[in-house]
Short mmCIF file of C-alpha atoms in Angstrom, two decimals:
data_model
loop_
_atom_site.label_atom_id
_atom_site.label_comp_id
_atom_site.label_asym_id
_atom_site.label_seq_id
_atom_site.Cartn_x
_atom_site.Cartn_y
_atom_site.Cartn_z
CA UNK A 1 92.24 -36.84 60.81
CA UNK A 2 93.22 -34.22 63.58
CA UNK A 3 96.01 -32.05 64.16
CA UNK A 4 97.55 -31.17 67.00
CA UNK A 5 98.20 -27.07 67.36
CA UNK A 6 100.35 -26.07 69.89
CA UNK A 7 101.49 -22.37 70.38
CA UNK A 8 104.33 -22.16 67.94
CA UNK A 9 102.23 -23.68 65.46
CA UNK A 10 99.43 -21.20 65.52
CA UNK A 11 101.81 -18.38 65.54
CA UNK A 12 103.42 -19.91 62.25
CA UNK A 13 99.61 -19.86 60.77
CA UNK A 14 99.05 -16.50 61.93
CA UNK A 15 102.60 -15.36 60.19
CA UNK A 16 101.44 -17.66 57.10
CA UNK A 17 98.54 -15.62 56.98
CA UNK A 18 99.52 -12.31 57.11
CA UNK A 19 102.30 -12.53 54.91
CA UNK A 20 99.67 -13.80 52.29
CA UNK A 21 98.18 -10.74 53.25
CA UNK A 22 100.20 -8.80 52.33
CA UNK A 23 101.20 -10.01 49.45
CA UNK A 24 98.17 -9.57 48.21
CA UNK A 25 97.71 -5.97 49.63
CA UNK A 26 100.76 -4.88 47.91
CA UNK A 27 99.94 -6.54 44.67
CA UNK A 28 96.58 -4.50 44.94
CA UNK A 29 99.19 -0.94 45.75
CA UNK A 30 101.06 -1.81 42.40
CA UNK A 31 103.49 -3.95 44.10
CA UNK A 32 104.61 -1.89 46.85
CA UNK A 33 108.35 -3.06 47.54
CA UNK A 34 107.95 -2.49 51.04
CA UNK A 35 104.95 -4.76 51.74
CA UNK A 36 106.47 -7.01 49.65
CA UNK A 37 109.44 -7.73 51.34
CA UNK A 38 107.29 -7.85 54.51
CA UNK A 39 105.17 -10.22 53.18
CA UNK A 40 108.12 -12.44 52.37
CA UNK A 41 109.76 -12.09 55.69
CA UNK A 42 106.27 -13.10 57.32
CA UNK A 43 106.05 -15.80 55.19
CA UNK A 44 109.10 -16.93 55.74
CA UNK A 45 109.17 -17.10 59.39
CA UNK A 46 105.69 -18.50 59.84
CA UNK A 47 106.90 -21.79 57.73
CA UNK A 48 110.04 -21.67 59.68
CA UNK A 49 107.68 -21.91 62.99
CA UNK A 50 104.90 -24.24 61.19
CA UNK A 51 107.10 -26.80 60.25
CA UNK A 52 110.04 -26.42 62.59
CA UNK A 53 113.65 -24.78 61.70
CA UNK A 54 115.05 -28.18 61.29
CA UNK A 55 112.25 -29.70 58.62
CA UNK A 56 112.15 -26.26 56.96
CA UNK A 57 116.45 -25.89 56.43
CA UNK A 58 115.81 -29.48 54.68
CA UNK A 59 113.04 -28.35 52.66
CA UNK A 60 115.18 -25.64 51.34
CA UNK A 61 118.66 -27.66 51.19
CA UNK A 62 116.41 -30.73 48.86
CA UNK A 63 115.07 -28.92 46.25
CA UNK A 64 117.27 -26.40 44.85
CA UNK A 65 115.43 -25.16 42.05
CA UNK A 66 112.27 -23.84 43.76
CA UNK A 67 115.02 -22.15 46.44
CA UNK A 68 117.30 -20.66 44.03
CA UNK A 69 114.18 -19.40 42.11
CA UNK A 70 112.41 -18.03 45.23
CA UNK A 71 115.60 -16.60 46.72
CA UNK A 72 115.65 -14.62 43.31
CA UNK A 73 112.80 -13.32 43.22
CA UNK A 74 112.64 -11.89 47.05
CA UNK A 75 115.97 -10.30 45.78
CA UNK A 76 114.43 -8.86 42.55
CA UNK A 77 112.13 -7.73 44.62
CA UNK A 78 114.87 -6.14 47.02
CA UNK A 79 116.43 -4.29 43.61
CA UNK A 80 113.22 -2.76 42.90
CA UNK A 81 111.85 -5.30 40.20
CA UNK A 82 108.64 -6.38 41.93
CA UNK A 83 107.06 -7.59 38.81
CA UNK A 84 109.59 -9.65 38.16
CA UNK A 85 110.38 -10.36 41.63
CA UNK A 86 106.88 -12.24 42.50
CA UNK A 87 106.57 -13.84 39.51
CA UNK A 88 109.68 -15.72 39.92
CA UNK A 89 109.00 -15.89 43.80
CA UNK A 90 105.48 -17.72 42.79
CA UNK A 91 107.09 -20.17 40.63
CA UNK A 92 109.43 -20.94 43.04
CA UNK A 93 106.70 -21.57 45.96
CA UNK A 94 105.32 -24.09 43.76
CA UNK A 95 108.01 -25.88 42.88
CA UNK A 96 109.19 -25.53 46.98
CA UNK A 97 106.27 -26.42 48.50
CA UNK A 98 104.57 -29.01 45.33
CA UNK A 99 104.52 -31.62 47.76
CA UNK A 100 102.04 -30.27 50.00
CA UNK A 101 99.67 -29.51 46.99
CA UNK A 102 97.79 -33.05 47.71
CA UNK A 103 97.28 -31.99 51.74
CA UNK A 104 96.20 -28.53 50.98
CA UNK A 105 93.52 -29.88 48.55
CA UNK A 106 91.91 -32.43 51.07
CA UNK A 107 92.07 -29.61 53.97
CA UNK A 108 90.41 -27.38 51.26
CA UNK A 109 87.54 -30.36 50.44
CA UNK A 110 87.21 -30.28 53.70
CA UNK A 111 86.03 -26.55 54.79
CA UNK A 112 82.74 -26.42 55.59
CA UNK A 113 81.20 -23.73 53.56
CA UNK A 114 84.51 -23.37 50.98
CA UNK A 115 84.87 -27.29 50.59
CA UNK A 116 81.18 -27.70 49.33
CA UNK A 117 81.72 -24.74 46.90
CA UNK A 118 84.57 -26.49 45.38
CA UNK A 119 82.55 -29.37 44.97
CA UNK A 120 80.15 -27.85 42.61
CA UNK A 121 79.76 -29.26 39.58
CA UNK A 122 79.68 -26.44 37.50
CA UNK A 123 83.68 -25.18 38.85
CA UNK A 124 85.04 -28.78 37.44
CA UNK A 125 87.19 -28.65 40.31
CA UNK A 126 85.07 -32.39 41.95
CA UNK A 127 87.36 -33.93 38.82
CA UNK A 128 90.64 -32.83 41.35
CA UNK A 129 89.53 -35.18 43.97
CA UNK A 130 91.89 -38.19 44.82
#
């Protein structure tokens, strides 16, 4: 299975993958608002450019819990309730983007060094394979 990166694609990862960045660098700074909200705007716009602004305006218009729920937590975030803020924003990327749990698991499998680590027995995570 291949897939085809053009430009806009690889600037969507590279968004993708500093917002998680981020995120996690402000979680580490006692949930810096600031990075925060960078993080989410970086994240936002990389899966804008990943999947197109088309595909990602119906991802949000279908499933209006995990939007409502991570729309309120980037503005609990905004009113100075980070906490809060990414803990709601969290359960709302899982709801949003549930569907690509399946493809993210098989790319994981998949990674040379990472996907045999995964595999190891003693993790229990071989029991996740479809």
């Amino acid at each position: 299975m291949t897939y085809e990166l053009d430009e806009q694609k690889k600037v969507g990862l590279g968004l993708i993958g500093f917002g998680i960045f981020f995120t996690f660098l402000a979680i580490m700074l006692f949930f810096d608002r600031g990075l925060l909200a960078l993080a989410n705007i970086l994240l936002l716009a990389g899966v804008a450019l990943l999947l197109g602004l088309r595909s990602t305006l119906q991802l949000f218009k279908v499933n209006y819990k995990g939007t409502i729920s991570f729309m309120l937590g980037l503005f609990l975030i905004f009113v100075r309730w980070p906490v809060v803020g990414i803990i709601v924003e969290i359960y709302g990327c899982i709801i949003l983007f549930g569907c690509f749990w399946p493809s993210i698991k098989v790319f994981l499998f998949q990674i040379p060094v990472f996907g045999w680590i995964l595999q190891y027995p003693a993790l229990l995570l071989d029991r996740f394979r479809s």
